[in-house]
Amino acid sequence: MRKINRIFLIALLTAIIHLTDTLVYAVRLSGVTTRRLATAFSLFQIIALLASTANLVQAPLLSSVVESSINQGMEKAATTGRQLLESPFYQQQLNQLGFDIRLIILAATLGTIAGVIFTPAFNYVFTRVILLFEEAGSVPRLVLVVLSPRRLGRALRKRPLHVTAFSNAVKTGRQRSIPLSFLTANTAVIGIWTTGVLSALYAGALLPDYRSTASLLSGVVNGLATILSAMIVDPTAAMITDQAIRGQRGPGDVRQMVYYLCLTRILGTILAQILFLPAAGFIKGVALLMAAPD
């Protein structure tokens, strides 16, 4: 029962992390709408602290689940006189661990879908928060305004603002103006990032004698995602956003970009289910090469 509660907590934290990471797409749209992109990203960092806090708790919890599976397997193997990896009990532990990790990846998908659902409302509210911040002049004053329903309602009525519905991006989806390579790369990046650490921890369970080496090799898998993000995803997203601010593109292009980024993020978390075991096997192989005697 304690393990089930721990897995549920990890899944919940994972969903929160991916929900927050999805909402960041709307920040670009809010920045273009208000023409205050730097302020938009700066204010979002306050919200991003939620994901950072969740990350701080999630990682140790997840590692403890893997360690618990290995320790239980070692205790059972010691009583039966078998090698750990040959123990039927440990094989069951590995199967259960793999299932638990897939549940966590599913939570990432559900968190992303929740983020997509809340993106229009978040864009609507966050756009006004950016303008309220200029009136308040500081984050503490802004917090006081937001926490007071009466002051918040009065401030929002003073600054009416039209925000086009996010659903319009769906209607214009057939006239896609976003590069296909950009969308494909974002799907791959999200898929790799979603499974990178999880695959490394599972590789550690497959290679218990070198589990620390395996768990630290998540960067080998995530490195590919970092390269794709740095070379294709981030520059293209920044270029489209800057072009919209300069008037070279319409706001509709940014809205469409946000729509497709949300869609590819969902696809990326689904792709993570496919990449999970191959990535774990790859990390296991690299760990064995690094641990081989000279």
Tab-separated table of N, CA and C in Angstrom, residues 44 149 170:
chain	number	residue	atom	x	y	z
A	44	PHE	N	6.230	34.443	-15.673
A	44	PHE	CA	5.938	33.006	-15.674
A	44	PHE	C	6.913	32.239	-14.786
A	149	PRO	N	-10.212	39.537	-4.671
A	149	PRO	CA	-11.175	39.426	-5.785
A	149	PRO	C	-11.761	40.772	-6.193
A	170	VAL	N	-7.497	25.895	-34.556
A	170	VAL	CA	-7.953	24.630	-35.119
A	170	VAL	C	-8.606	24.870	-36.471
